[in-house]
PDB file of C-alpha atoms and ligand atoms in Angstrom:
ATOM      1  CA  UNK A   1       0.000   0.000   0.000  1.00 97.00           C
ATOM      2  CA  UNK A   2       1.052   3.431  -0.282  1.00 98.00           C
ATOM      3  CA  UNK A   3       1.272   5.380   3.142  1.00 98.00           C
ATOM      4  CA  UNK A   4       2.938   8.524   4.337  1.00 97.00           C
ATOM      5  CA  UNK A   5       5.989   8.141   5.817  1.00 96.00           C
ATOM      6  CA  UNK A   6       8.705  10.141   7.971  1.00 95.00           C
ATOM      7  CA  UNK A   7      11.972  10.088   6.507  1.00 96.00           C
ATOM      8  CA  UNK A   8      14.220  12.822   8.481  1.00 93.00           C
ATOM      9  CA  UNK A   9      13.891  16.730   9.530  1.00 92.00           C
ATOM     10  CA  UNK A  10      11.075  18.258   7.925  1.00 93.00           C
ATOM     11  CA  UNK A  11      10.879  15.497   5.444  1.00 95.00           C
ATOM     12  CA  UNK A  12       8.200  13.363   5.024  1.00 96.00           C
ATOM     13  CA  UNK A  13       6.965  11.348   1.312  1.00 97.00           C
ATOM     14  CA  UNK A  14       4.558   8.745   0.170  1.00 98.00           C
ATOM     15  CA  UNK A  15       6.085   5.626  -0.024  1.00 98.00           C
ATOM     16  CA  UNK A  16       5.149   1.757  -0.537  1.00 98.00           C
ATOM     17  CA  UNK A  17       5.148  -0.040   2.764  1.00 97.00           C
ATOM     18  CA  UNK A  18       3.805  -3.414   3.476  1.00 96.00           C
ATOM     19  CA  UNK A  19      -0.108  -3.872   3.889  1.00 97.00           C
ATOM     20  CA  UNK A  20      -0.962  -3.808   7.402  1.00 97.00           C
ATOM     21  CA  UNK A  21      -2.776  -7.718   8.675  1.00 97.00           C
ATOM     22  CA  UNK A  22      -4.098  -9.330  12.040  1.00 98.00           C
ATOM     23  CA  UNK A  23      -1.805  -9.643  13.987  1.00 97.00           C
ATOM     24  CA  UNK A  24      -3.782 -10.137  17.426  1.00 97.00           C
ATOM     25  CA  UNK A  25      -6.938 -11.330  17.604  1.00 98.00           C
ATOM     26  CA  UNK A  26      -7.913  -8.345  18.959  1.00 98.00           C
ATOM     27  CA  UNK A  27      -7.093  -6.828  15.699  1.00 98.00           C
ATOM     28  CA  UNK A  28      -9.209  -5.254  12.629  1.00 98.00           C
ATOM     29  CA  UNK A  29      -7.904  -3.648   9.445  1.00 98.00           C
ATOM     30  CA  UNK A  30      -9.016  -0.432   8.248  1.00 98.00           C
ATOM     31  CA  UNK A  31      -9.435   0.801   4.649  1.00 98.00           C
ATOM     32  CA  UNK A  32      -8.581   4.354   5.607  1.00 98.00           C
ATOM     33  CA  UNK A  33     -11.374   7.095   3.396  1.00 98.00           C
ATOM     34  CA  UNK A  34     -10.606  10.166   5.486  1.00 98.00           C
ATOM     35  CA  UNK A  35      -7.437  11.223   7.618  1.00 97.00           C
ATOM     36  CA  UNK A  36      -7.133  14.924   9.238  1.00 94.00           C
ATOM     37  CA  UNK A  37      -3.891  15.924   9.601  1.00 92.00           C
ATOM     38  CA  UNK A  38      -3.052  17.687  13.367  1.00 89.00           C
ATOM     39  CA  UNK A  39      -0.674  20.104  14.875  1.00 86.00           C
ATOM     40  CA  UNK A  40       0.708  17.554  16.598  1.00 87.00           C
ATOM     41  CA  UNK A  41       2.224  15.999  12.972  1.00 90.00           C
ATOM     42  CA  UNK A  42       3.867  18.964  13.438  1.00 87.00           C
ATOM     43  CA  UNK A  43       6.182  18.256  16.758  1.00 87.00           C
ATOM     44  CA  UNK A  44       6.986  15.031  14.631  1.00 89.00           C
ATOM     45  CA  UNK A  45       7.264  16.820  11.597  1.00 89.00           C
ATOM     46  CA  UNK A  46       9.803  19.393  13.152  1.00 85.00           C
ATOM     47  CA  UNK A  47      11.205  18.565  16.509  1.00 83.00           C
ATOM     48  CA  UNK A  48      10.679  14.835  17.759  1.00 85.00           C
ATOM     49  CA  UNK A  49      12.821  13.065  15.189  1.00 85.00           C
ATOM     50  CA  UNK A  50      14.739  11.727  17.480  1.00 88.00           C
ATOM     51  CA  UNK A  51      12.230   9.593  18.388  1.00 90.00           C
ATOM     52  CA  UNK A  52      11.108   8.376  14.963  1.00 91.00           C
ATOM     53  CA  UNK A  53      12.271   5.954  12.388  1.00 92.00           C
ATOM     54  CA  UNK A  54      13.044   7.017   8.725  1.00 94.00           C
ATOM     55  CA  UNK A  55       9.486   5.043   7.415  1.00 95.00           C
ATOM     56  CA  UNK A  56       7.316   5.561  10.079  1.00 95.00           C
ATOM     57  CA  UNK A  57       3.956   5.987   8.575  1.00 97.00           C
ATOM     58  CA  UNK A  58       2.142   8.775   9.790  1.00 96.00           C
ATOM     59  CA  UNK A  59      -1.011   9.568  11.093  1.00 96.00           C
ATOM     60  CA  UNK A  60      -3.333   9.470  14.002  1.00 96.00           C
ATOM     61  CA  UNK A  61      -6.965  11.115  12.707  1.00 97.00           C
ATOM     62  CA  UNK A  62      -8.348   8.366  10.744  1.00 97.00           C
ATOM     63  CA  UNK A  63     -11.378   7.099   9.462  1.00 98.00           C
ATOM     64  CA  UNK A  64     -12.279   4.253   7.332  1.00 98.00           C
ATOM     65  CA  UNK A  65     -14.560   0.851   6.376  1.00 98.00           C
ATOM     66  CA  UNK A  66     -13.879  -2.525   8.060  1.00 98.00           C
ATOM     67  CA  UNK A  67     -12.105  -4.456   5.807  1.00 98.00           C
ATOM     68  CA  UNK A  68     -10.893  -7.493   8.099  1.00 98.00           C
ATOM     69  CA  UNK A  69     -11.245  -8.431  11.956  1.00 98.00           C
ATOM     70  CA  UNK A  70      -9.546 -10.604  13.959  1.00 98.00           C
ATOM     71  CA  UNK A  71     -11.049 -13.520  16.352  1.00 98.00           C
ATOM     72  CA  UNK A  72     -11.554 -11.466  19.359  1.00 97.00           C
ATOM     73  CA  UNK A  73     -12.328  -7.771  17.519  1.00 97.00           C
ATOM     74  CA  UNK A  74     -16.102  -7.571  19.497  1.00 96.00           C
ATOM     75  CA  UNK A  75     -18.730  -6.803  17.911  1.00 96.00           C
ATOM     76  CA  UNK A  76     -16.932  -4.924  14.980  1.00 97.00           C
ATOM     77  CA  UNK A  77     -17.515  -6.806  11.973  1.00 97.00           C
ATOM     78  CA  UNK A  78     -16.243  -6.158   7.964  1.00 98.00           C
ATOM     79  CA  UNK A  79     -18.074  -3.236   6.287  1.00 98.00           C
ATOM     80  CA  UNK A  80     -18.686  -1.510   9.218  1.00 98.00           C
ATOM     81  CA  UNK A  81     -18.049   2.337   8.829  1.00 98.00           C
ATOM     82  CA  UNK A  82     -15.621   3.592  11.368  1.00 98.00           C
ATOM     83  CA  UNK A  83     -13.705   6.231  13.116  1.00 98.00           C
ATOM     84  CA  UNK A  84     -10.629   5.651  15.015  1.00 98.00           C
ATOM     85  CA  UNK A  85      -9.497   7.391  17.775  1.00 95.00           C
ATOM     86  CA  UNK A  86      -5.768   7.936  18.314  1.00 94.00           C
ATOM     87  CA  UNK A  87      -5.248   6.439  21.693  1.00 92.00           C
ATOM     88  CA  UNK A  88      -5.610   2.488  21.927  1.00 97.00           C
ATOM     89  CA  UNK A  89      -6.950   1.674  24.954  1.00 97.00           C
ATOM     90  CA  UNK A  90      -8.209  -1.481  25.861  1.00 97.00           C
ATOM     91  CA  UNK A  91     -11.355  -1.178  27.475  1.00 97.00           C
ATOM     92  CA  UNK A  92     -11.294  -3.476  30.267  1.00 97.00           C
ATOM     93  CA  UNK A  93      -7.762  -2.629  32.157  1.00 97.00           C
ATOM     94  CA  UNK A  94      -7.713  -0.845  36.100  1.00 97.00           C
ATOM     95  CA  UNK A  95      -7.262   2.600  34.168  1.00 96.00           C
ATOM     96  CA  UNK A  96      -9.772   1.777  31.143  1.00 97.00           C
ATOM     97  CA  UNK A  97     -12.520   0.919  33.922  1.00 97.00           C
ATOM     98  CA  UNK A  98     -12.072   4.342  35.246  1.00 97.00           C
ATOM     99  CA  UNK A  99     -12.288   6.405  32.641  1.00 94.00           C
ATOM    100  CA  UNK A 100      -8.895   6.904  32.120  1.00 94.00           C
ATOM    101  CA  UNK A 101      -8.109   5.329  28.236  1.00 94.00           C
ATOM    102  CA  UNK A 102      -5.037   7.379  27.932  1.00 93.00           C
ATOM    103  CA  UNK A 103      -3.592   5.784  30.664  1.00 94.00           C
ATOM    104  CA  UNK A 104      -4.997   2.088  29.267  1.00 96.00           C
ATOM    105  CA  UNK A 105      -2.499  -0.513  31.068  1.00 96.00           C
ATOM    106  CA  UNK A 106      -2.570  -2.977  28.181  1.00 96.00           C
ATOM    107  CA  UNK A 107      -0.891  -0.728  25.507  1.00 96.00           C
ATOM    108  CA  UNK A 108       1.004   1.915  28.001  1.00 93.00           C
ATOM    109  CA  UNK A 109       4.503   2.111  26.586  1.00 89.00           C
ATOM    110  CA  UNK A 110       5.852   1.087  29.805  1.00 89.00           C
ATOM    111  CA  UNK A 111       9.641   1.181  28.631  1.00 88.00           C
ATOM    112  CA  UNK A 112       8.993   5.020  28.290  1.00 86.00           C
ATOM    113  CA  UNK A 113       7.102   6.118  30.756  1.00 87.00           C
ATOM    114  CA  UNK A 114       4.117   6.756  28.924  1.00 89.00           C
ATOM    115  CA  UNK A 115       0.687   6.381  28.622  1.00 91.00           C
ATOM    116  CA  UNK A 116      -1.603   4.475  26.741  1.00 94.00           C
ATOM    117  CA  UNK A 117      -0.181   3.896  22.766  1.00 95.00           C
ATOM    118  CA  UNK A 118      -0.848   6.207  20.076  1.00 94.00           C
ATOM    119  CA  UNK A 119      -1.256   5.583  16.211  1.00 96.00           C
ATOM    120  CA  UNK A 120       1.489   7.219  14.580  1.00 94.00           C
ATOM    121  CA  UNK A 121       3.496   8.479  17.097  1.00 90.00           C
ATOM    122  CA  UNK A 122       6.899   8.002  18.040  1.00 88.00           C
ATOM    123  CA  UNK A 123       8.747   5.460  19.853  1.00 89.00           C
ATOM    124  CA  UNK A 124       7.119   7.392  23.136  1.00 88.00           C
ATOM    125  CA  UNK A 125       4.104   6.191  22.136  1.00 91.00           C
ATOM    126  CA  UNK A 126       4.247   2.494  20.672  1.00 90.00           C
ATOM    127  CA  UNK A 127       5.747   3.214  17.379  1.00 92.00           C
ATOM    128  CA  UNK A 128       2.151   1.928  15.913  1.00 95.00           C
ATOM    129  CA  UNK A 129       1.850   2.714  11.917  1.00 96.00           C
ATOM    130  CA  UNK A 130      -0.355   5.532  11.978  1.00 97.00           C
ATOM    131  CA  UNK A 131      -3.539   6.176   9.523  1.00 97.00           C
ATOM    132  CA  UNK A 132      -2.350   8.966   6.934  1.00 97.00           C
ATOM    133  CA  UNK A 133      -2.101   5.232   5.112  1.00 98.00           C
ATOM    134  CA  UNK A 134      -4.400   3.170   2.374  1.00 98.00           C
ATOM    135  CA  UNK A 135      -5.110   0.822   5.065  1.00 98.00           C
ATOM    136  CA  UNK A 136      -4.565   1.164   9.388  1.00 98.00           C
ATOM    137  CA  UNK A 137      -4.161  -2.071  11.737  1.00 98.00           C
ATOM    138  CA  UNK A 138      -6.150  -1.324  14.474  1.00 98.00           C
ATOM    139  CA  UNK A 139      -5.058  -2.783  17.769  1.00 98.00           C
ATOM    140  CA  UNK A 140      -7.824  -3.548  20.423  1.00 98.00           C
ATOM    141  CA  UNK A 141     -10.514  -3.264  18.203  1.00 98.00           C
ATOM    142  CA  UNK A 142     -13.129  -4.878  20.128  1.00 98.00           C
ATOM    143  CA  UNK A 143     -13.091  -1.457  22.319  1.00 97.00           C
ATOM    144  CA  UNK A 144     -11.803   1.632  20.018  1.00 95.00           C
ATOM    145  CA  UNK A 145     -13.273   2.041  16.744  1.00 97.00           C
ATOM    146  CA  UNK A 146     -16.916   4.220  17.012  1.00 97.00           C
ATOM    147  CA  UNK A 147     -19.069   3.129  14.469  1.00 98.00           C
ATOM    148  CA  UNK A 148     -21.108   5.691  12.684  1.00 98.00           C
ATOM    149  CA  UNK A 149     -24.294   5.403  10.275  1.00 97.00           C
ATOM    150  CA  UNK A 150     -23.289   4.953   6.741  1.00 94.00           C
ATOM    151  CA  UNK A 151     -25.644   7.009   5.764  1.00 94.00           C
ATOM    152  CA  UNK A 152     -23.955   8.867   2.454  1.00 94.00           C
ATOM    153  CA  UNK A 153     -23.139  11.663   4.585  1.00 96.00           C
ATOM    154  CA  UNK A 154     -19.539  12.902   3.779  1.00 98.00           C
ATOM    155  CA  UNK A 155     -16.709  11.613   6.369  1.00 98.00           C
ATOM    156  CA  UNK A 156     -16.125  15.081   7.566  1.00 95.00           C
ATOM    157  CA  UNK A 157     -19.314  14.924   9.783  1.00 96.00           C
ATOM    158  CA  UNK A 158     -17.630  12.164  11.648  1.00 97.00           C
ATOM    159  CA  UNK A 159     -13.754  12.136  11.231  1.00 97.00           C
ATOM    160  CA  UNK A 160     -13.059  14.684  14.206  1.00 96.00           C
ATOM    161  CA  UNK A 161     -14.441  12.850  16.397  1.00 96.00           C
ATOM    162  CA  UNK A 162     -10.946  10.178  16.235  1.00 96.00           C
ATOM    163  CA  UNK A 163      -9.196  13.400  17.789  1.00 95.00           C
ATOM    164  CA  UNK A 164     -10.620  17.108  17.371  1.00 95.00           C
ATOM    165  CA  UNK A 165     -13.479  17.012  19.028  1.00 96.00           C
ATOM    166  CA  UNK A 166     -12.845  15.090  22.306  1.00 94.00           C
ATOM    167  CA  UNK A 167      -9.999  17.166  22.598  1.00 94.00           C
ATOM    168  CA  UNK A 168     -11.837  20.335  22.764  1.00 97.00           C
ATOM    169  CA  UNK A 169     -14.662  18.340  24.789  1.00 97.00           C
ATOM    170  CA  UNK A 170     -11.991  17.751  27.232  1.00 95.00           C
ATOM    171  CA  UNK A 171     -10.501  21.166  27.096  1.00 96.00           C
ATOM    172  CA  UNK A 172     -13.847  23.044  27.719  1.00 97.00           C
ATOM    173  CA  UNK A 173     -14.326  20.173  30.679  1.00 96.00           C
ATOM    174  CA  UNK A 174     -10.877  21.452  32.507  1.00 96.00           C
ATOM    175  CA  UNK A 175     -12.040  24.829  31.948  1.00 97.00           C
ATOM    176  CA  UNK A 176     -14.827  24.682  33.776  1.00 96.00           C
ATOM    177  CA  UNK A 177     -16.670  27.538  32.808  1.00 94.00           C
ATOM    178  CA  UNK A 178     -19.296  28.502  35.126  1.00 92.00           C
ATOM    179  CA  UNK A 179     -22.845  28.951  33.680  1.00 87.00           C
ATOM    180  CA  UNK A 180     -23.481  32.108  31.805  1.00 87.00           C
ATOM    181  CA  UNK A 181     -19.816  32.484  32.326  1.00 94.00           C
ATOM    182  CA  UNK A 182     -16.977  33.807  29.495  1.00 96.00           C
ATOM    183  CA  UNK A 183     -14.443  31.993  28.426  1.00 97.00           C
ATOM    184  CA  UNK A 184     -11.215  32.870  26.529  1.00 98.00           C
ATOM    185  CA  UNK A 185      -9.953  30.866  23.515  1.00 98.00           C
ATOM    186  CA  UNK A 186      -5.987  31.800  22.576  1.00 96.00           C
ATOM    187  CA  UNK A 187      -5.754  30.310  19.096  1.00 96.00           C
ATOM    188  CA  UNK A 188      -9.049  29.461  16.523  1.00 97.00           C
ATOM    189  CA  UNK A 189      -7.218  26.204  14.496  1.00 94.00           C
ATOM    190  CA  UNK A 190      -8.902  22.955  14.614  1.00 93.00           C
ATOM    191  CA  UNK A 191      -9.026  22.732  18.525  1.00 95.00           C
ATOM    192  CA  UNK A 192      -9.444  26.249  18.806  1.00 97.00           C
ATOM    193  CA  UNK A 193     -12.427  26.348  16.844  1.00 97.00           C
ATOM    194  CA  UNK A 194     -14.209  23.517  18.046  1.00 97.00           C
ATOM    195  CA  UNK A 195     -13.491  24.226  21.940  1.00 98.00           C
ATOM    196  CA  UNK A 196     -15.180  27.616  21.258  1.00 98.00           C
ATOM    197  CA  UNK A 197     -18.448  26.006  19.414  1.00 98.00           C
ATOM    198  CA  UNK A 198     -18.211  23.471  22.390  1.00 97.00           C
ATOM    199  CA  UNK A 199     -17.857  25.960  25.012  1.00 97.00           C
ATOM    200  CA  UNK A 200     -21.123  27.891  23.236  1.00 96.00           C
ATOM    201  CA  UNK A 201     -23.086  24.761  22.673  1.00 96.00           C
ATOM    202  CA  UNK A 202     -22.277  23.636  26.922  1.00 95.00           C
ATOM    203  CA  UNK A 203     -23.647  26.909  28.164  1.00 93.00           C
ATOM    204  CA  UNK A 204     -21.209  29.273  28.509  1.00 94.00           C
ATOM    205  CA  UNK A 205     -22.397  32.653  27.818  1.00 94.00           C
ATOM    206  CA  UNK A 206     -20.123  34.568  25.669  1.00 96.00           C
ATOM    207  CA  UNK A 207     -16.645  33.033  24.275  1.00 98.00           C
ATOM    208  CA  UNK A 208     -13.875  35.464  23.101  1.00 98.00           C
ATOM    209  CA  UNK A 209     -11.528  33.651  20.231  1.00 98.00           C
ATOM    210  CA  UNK A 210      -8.005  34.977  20.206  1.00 97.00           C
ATOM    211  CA  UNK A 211      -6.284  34.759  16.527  1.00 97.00           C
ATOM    212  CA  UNK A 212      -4.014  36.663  13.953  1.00 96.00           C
ATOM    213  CA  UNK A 213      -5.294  34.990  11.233  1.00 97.00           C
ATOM    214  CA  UNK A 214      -8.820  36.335   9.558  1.00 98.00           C
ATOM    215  CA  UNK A 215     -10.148  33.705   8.577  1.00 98.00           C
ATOM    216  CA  UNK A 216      -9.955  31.633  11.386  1.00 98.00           C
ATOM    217  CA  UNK A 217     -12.012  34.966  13.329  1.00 98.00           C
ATOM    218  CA  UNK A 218     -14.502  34.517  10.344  1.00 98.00           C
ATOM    219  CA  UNK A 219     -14.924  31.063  10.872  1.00 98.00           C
ATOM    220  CA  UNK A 220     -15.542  31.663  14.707  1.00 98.00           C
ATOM    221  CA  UNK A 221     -17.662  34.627  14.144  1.00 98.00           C
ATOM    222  CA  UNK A 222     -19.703  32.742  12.214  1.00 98.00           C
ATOM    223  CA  UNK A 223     -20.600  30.359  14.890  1.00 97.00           C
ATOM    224  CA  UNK A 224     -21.386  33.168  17.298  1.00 96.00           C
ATOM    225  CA  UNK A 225     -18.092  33.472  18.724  1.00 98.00           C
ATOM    226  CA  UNK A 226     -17.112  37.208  19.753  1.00 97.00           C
ATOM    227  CA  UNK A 227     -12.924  37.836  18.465  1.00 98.00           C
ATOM    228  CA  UNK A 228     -10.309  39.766  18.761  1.00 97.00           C
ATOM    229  CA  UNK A 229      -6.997  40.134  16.717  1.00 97.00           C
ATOM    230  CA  UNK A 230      -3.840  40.487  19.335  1.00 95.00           C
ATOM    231  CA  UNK A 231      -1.921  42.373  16.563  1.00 95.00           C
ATOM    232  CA  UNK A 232      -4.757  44.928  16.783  1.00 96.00           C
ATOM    233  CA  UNK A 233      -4.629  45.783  20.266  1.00 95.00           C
ATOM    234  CA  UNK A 234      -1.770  46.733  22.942  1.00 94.00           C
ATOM    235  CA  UNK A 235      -3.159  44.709  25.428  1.00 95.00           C
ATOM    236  CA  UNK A 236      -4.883  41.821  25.113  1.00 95.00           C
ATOM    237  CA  UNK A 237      -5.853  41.211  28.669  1.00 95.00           C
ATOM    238  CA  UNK A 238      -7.216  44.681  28.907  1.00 96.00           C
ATOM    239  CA  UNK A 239      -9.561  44.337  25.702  1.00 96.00           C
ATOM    240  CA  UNK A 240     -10.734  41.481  26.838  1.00 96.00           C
ATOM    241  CA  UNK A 241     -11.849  43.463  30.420  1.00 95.00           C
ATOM    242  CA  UNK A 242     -13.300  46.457  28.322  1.00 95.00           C
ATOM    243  CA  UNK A 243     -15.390  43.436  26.743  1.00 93.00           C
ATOM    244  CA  UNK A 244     -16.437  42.001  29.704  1.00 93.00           C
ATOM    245  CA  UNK A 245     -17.392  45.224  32.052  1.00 92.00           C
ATOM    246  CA  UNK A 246     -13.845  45.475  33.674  1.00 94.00           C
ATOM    247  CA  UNK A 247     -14.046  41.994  35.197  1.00 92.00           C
ATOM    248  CA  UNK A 248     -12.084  39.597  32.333  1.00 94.00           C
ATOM    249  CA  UNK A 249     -12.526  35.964  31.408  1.00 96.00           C
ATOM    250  CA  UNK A 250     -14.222  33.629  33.983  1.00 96.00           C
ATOM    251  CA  UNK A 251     -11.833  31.116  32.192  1.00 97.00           C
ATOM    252  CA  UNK A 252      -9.247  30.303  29.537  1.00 97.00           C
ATOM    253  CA  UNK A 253      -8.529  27.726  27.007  1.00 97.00           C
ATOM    254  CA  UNK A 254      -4.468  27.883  25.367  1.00 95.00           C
ATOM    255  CA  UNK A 255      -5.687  26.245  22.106  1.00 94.00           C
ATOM    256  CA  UNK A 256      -2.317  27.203  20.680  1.00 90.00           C
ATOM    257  CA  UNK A 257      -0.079  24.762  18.963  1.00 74.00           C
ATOM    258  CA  UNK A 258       3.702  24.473  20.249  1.00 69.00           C
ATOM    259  CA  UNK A 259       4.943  25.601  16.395  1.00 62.00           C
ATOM    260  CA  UNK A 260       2.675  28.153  16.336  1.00 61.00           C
ATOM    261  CA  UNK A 261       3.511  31.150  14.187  1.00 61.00           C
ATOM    262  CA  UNK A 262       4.471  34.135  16.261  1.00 58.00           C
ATOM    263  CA  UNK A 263       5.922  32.300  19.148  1.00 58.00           C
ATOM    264  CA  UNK A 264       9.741  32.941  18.676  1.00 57.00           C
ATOM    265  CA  UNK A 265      11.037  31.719  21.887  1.00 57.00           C
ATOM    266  CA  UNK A 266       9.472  28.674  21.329  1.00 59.00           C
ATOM    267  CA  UNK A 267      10.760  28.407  17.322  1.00 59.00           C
ATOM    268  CA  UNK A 268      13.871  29.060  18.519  1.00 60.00           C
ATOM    269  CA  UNK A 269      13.932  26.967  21.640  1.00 57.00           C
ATOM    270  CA  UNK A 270      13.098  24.033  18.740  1.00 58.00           C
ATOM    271  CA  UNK A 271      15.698  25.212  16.064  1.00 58.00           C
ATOM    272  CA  UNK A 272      18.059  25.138  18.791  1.00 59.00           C
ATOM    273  CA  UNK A 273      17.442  21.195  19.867  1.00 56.00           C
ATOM    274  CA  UNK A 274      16.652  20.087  15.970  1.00 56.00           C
ATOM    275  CA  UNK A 275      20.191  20.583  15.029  1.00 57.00           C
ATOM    276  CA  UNK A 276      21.783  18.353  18.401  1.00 59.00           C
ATOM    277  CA  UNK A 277      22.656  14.842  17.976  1.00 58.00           C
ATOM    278  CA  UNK A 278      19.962  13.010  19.238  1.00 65.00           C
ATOM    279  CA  UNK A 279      21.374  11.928  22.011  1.00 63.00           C
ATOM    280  CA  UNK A 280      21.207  15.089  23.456  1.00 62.00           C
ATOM    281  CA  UNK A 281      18.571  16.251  22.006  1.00 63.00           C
ATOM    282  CA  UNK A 282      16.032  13.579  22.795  1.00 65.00           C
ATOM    283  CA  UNK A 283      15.957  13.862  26.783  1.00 61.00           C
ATOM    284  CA  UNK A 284      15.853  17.960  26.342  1.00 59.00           C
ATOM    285  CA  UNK A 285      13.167  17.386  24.118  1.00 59.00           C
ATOM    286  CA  UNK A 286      11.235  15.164  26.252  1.00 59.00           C
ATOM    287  CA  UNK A 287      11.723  17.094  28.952  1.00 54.00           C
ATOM    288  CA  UNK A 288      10.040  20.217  27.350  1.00 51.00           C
ATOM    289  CA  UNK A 289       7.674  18.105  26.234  1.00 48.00           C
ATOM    290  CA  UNK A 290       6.460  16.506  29.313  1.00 42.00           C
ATOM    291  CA  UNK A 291       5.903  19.984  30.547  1.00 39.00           C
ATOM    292  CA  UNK A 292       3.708  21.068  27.936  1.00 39.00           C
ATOM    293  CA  UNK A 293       1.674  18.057  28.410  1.00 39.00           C
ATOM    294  CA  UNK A 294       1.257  18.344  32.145  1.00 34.00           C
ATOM    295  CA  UNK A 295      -0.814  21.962  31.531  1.00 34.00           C
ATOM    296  CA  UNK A 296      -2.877  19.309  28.932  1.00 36.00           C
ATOM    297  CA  UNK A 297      -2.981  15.755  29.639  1.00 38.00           C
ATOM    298  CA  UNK A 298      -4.815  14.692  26.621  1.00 42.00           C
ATOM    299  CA  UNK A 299      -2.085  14.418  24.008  1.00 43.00           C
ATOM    300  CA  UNK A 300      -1.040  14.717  21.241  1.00 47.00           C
ATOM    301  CA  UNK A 301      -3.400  17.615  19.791  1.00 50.00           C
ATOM    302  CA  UNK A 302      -2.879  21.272  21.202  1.00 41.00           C
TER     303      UNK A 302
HETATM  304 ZN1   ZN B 401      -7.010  -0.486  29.123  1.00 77.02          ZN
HETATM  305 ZN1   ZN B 402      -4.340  15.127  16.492  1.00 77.02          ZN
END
């Protein structure tokens, strides 16, 4: 099959790579129709080579049809239309049972520290093929795969649910805003957007989406988000108190992705570690990283 691979700094390419079969019972393969591409790609893309392979296929937003299951895959059967989500978690571990997938204790990469495995992402994380791929093995398929009507609507009604939208779910969740409240949102991409909608949809009473960009304020506006451009005032935190009678943001949501443009510490910071030897560069790396996902524990999107 063809699938997207990594191959080195900044360098990724289609390549042929051998089609994905069961391997566990527990497995299903996926013929991959849809894949969204994240800002997470990015960190792999640009700063966490260290921890990749050169033909690592790529990829952790997929959907796709059924095309094969293994012995033990549930109640998933071939045909069925499916998203993926990008953790595999097991279902029926100590952390699964409490809610707590990204933590599941049957894929955890144990050997690293981490939590539960993700498709397409690093050695951290499993070093599982990932979905930007003809075809996706899906571990633990009797749990992870949602099943959606396949009802001729197109795949975008359903592919952010593998990633973008329980993200933001979980974002607007740990910002707890109060009812009627306001809520901030730094950054209207993917995340951005859909934490905003979320935020709306959940009850909060006004939400304020931070962005450069103009179309990403259109989009938001659109949706009955209020916005405001940091390039066009001199103080963000004070527009946002003129906006909300002197008293500010009941909460906040950093929907901002670590390579964000106009972050120059950070694109430094990065430039700086992407040119170590990996040695080096991988425990700095980590480090930083680690941080970063302490203020979010659902990785990989920001
Ligand atoms: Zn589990
Ligand atoms: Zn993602």
């Amino acid at each position: 099959m063809r699938a997207l691979t990594w191959q080195g700094r900044e360098k990724v390419s289609v390549e042929d790579v051998p089609d994905p079969r069961i391997e566990q019972p527990t497995d299903a393969v996926v013929r991959v129709t849809s894949t969204a591409i994240c800002g997470s790609d990015l960190h792999l893309y640009g700063v966490l080579g260290m921890f990749l392979d050169a033909g690592d296929v790529l990829g952790h937003e997929a959907m796709g049809v059924v095309e094969e299951v293994g012995s033990e895959a549930g109640n998933l059967r071939v045909g069925d239309r499916v998203v993926i989500p990008f953790n595999i978690a097991c279902g029926h571990c100590w952390m699964c049972e409490r809610g707590l997938q990204t933590q599941c204790e049957t894929t955890q990469v144990r050997s690293q520290d981490k939590g539960a495995a993700l498709f397409g992402y690093t050695k951290l994380y499993g070093q599982v093929p990932g979905g930007q791929a003809q075809y996706l093995r899906v571990p633990q398929a009797q749990y992870g795969p949602v099943v959606v009507p396949d009802d001729g609507s197109p795949d975008e009604r359903y592919l952010y649910l593998s990633d973008v939208l329980p993200t933001a779910w979980q974002a607007v969740e740990y910002a707890d805003v109060p009812p009627g409240g306001t809520v901030v949102v730094l950054g209207l991409g993917p995340i951005g957007q859909m934490s905003a909608r979320i935020a709306l949809h959940r009850g909060a009473s006004r939400v304020v989406g931070v962005d450069l960009v103009p179309e990403r304020r259109a989009m938001a506006e659109r949706h009955g988000v209020e916005t405001l451009d940091p390039s066009a005032v001199d103080d963000l935190a004070a527009a946002v108190r003129d906006l909300t009678s002197g008293r500010g943001a009941d909460s906040v949501i950093d929907a901002v992705g670590m390579e964000a443009h106009g972050s120059p510490l950070a694109e430094a910071t990065q430039k700086v570690v992407g040119v170590l030897p990996d040695a080096i560069a991988a425990p700095l790396t980590e480090r930083a990283a680690s941080r970063a996902s302490t203020a979010a524990p659902r990785t990989p999107c920001r």
